[in-house]
mmCIF file of C-alpha atoms in Angstrom:
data_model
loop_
_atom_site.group_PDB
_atom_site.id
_atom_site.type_symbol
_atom_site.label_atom_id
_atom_site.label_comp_id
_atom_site.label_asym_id
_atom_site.label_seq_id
_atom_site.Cartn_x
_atom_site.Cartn_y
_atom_site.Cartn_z
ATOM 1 C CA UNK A 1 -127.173 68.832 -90.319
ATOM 2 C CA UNK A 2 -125.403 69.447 -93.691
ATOM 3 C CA UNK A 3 -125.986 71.189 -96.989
ATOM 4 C CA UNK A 4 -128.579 73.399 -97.799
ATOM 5 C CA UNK A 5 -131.881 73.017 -97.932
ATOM 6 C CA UNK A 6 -134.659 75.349 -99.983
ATOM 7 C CA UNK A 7 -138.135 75.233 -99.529
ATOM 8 C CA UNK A 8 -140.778 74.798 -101.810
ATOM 9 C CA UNK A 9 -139.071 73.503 -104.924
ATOM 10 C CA UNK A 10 -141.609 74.842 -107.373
ATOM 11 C CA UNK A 11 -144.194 77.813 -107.092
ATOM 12 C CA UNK A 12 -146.358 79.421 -108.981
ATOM 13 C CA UNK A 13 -147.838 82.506 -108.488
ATOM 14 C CA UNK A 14 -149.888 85.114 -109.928
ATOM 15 C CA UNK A 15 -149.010 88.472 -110.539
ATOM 16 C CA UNK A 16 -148.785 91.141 -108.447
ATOM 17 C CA UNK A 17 -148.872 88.528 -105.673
ATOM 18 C CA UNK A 18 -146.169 88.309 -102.365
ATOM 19 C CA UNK A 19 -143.790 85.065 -102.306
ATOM 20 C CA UNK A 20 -141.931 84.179 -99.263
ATOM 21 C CA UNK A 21 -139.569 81.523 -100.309
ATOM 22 C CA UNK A 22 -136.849 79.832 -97.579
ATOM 23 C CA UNK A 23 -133.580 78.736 -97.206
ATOM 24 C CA UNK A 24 -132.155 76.315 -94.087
ATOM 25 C CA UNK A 25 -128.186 76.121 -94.066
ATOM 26 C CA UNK A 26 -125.569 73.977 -92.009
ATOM 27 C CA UNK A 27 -125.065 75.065 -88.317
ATOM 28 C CA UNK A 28 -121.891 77.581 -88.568
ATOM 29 C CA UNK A 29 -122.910 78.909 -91.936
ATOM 30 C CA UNK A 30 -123.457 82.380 -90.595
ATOM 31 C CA UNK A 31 -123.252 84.071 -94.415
ATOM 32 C CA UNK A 32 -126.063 83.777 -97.083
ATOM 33 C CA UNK A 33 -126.458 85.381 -99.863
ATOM 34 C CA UNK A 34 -129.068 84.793 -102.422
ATOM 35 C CA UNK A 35 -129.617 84.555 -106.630
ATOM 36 C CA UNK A 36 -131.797 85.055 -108.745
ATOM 37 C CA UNK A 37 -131.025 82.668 -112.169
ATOM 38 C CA UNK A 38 -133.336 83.158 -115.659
ATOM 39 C CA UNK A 39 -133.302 80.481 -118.293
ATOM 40 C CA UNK A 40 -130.004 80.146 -119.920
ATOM 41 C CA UNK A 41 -128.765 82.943 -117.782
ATOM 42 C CA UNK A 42 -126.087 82.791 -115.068
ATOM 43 C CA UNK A 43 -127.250 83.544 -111.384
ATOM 44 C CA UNK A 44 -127.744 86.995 -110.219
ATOM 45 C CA UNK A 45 -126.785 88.546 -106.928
ATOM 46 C CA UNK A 46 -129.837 89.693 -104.982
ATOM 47 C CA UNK A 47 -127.866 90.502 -101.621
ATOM 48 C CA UNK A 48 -126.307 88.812 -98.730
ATOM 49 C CA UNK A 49 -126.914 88.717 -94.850
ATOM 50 C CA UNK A 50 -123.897 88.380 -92.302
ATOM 51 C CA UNK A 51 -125.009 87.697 -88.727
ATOM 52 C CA UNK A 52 -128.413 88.650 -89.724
ATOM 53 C CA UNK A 53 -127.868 91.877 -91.385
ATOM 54 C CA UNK A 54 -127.615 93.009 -95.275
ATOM 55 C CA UNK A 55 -124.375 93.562 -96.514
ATOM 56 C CA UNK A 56 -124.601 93.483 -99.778
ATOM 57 C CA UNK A 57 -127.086 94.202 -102.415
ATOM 58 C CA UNK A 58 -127.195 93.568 -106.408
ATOM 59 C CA UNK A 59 -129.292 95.453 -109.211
ATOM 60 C CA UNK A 60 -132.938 94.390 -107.492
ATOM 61 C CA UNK A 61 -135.695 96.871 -106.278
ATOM 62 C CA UNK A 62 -136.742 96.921 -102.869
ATOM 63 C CA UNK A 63 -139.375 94.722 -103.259
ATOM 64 C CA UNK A 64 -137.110 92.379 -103.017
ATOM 65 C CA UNK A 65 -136.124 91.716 -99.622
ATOM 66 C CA UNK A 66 -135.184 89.206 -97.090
ATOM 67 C CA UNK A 67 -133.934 88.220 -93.471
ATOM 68 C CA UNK A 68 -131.549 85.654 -91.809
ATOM 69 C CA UNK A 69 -132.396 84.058 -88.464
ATOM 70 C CA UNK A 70 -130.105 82.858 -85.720
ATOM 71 C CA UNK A 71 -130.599 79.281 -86.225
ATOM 72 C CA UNK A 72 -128.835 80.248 -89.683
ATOM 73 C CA UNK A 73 -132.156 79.746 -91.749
ATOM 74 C CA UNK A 74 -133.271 82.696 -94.277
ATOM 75 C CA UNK A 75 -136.216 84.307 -96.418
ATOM 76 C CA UNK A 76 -135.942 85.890 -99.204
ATOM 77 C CA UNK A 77 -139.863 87.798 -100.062
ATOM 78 C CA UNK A 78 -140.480 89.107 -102.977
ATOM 79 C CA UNK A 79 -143.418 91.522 -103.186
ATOM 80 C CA UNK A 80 -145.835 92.708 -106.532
ATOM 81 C CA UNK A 81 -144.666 89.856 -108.370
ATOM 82 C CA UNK A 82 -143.991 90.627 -112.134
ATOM 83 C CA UNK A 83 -143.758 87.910 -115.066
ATOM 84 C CA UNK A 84 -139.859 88.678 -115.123
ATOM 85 C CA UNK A 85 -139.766 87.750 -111.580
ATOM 86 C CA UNK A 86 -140.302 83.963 -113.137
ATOM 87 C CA UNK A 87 -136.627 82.451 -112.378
ATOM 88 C CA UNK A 88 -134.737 79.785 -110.521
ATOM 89 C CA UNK A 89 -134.125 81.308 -106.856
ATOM 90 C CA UNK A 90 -130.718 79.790 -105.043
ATOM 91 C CA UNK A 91 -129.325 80.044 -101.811
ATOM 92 C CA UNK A 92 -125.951 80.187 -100.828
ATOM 93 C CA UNK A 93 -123.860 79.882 -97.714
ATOM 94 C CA UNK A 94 -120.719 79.995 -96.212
ATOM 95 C CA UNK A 95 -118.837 79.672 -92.647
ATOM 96 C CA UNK A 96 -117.171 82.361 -91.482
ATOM 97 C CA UNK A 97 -113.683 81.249 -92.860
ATOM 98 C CA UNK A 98 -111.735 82.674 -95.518
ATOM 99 C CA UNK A 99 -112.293 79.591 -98.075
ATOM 100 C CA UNK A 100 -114.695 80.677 -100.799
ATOM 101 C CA UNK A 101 -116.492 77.264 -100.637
ATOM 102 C CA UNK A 102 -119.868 78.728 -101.163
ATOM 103 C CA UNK A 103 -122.617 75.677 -100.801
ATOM 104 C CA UNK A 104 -125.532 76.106 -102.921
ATOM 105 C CA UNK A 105 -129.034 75.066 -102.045
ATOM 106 C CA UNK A 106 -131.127 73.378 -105.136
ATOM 107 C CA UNK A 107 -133.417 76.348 -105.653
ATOM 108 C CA UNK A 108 -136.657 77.039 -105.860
ATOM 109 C CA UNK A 109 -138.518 77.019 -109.140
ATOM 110 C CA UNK A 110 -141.060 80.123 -109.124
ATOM 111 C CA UNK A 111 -143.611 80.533 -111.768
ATOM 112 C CA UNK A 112 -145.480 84.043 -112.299
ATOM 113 C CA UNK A 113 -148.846 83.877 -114.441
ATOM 114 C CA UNK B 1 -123.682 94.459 -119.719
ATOM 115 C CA UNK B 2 -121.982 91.459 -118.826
ATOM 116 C CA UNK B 3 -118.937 91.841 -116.712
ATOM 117 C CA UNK B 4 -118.469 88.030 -116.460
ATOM 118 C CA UNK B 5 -118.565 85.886 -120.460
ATOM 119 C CA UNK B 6 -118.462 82.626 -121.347
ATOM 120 C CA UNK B 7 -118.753 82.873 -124.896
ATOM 121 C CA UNK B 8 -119.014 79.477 -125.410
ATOM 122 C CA UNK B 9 -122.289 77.856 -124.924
ATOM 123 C CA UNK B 10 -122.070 74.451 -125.284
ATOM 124 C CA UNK B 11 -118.742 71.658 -125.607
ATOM 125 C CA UNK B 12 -117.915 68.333 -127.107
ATOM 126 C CA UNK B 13 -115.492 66.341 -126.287
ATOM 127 C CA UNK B 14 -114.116 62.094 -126.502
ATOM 128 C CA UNK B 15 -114.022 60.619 -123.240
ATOM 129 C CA UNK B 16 -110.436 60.860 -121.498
ATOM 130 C CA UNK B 17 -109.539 63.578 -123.659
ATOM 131 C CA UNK B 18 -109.099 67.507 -122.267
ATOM 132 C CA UNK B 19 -111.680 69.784 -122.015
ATOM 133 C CA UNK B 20 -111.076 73.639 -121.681
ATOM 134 C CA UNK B 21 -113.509 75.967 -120.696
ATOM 135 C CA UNK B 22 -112.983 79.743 -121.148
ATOM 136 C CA UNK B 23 -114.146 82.737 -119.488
ATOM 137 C CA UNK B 24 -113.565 86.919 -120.166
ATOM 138 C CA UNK B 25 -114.128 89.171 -117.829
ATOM 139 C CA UNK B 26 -113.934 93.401 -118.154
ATOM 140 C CA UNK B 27 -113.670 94.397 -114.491
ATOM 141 C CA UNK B 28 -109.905 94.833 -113.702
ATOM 142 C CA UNK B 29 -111.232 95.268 -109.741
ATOM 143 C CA UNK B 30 -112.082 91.457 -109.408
ATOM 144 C CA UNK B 31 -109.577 89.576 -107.565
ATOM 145 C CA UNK B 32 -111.040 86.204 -106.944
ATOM 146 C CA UNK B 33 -112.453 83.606 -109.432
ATOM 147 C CA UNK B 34 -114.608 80.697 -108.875
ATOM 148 C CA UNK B 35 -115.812 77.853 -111.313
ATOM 149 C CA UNK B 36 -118.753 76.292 -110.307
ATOM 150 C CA UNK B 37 -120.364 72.670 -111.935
ATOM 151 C CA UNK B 38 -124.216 72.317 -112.691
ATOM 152 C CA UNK B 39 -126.271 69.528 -113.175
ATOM 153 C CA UNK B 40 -129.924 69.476 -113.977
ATOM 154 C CA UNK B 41 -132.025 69.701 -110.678
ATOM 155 C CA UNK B 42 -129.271 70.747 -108.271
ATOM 156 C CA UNK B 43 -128.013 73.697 -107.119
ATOM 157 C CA UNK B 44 -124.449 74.629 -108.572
ATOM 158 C CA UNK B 45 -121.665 72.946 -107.046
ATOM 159 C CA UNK B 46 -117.628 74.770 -106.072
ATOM 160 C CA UNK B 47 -114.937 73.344 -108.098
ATOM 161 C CA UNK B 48 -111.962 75.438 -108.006
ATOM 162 C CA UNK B 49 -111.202 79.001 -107.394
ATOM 163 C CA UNK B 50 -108.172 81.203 -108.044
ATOM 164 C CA UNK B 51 -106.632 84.667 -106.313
ATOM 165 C CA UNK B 52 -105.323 87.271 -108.376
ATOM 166 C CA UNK B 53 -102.235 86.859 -106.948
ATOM 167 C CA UNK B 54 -101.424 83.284 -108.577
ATOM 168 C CA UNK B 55 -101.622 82.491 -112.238
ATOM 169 C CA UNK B 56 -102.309 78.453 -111.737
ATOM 170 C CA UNK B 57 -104.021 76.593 -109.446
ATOM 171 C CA UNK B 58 -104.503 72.781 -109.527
ATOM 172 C CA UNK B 59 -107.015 69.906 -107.895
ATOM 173 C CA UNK B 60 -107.215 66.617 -109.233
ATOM 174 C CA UNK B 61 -108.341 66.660 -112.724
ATOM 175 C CA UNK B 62 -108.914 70.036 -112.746
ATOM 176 C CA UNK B 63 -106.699 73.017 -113.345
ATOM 177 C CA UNK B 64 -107.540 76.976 -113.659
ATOM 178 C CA UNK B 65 -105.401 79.053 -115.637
ATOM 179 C CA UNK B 66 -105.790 82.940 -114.565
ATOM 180 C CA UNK B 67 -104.003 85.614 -117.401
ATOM 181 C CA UNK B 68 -104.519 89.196 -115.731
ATOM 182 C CA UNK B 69 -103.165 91.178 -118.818
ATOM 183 C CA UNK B 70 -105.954 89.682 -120.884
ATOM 184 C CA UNK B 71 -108.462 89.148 -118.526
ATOM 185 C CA UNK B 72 -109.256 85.695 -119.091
ATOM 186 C CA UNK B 73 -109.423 82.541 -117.420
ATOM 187 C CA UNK B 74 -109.901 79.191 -118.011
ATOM 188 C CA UNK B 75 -110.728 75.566 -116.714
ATOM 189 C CA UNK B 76 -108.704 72.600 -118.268
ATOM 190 C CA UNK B 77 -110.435 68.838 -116.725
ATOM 191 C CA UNK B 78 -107.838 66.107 -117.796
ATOM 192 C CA UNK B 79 -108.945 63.309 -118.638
ATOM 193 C CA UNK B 80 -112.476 64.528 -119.192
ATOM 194 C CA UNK B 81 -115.025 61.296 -118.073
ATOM 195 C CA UNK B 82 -118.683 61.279 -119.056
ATOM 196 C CA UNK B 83 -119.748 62.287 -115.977
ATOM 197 C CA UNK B 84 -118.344 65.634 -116.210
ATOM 198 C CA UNK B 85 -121.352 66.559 -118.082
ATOM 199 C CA UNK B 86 -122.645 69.536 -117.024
ATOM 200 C CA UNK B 87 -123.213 73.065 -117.344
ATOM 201 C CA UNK B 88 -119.692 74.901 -116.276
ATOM 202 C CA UNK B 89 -120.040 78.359 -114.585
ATOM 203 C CA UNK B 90 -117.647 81.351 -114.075
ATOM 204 C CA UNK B 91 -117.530 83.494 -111.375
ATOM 205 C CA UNK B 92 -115.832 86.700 -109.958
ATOM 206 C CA UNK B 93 -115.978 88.185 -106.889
ATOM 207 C CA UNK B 94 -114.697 92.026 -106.677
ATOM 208 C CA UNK B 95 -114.425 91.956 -102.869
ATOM 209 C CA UNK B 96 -112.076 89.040 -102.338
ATOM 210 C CA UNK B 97 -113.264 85.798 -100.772
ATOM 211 C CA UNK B 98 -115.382 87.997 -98.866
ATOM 212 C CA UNK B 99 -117.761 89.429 -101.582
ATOM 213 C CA UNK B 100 -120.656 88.379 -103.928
ATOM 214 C CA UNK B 101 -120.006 86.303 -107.241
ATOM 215 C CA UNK B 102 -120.726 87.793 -110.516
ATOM 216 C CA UNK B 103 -121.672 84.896 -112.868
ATOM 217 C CA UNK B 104 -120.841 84.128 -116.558
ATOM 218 C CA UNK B 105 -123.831 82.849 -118.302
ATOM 219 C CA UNK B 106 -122.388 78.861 -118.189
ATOM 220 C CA UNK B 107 -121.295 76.295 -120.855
ATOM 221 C CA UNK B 108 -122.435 73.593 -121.316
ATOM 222 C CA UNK B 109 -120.018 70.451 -121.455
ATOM 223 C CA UNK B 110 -121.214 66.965 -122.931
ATOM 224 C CA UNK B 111 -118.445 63.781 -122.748
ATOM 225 C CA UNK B 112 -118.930 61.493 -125.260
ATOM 226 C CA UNK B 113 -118.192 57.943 -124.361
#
């Protein structure tokens, strides 16, 4: 299996609702890190998992949280969903070698009414 | 406040000419720099990247320039083809090849055939 798949695509949601969105990466990719990306922004660093624990967190409350699995797939849930939570959410992996060729999944699209 | 800018938004440029995309950043602690490529629809794709340590590094068509004293970067893509087009994205990472990436807020290149 290769690249990096993100499930759903699109979402919408209503506020103060719980999302659960997911992330499946190649076989190897034992790093994944998450962002968050507004229109006409740049992504954002949410955190990252290594072996399937945090080590690494950005500007983002606690309701945003996630875990990584040992078949290398991860969540990221975000609960109380607020309008500015609207936003492209990607995925990113890497294997555990020193090259910083992160592979990015194609997001998710998530929608807050 | 932004610790990663592109203050460029959007760039035009003739088929086969160069292209040069800039990029400022303010934290003197990041030591590894990434350009990614984005097209509408998919996730952002790794292009280049450069250590602190060097001051050029090359692939192909593209090359990133790294000045440390002025904290700047760019990407030069010679000869620039129309399918180049795409939204250009800097990144830092203040923890090596092993830490998260700190985006600039992309520009936007168009190649005119």
């Amino acid at each position: 299996e290769t690249g990096v798949t993100q499930s759903p695509t699109h979402l919408i949601k209503t506020r103060g609702q719980q999302v659960t969105l997911r992330c499946s990466s190649q076989s190897g990719h034992n790093t994944v890190s998450w962002y968050q990306q507004a229109l006409g922004q740049g992504p954002q660093f949410i955190f990252q998992y290594y072996r399937e624990e945090e080590n690494g967190r950005g500007n983002f409350p606690p309701r945003f949280s996630g875990l990584q699995f040992p078949n290398y797939s991860s969540e990221l849930n975000v609960n109380a969903l607020e309008l500015d939570d609207s936003a492209l959410y990607l995925c990113a992996t890497r294997p555990p070698t020193g090259d910083y060729g992160y592979t990015f999944g194609s997001g998710t699209r998530l929608t807050v009414v | 406040d932004q610790q990663v800018k592109q203050n460029s938004p959007s760039l035009s440029v003739q088929e086969g000419r160069i292209s040069i995309l800039n990029c400022d950043y303010t934290n003197s602690m990041f030591d590894y720099f990434l350009w990614y490529k984005k097209y509408p629809a998919e996730g952002p794709t790794f292009l280049i990247s450069i250590s602190s340590i060097k001051d050029k590094n090359e692939d192909g068509r593209f090359t990133v320039f790294l000045n440390k004293s002025a904290k700047h970067l760019s990407l030069h893509i010679v000869p620039s083809q129309p399918g180049d087009s795409a939204v250009y994205f800097c990144a830092a990472s203040p923890g090596g090849s092993q830490g998260n990436l700190i985006f600039g807020k992309g520009t936007k290149l168009s190649v005119k055939p």
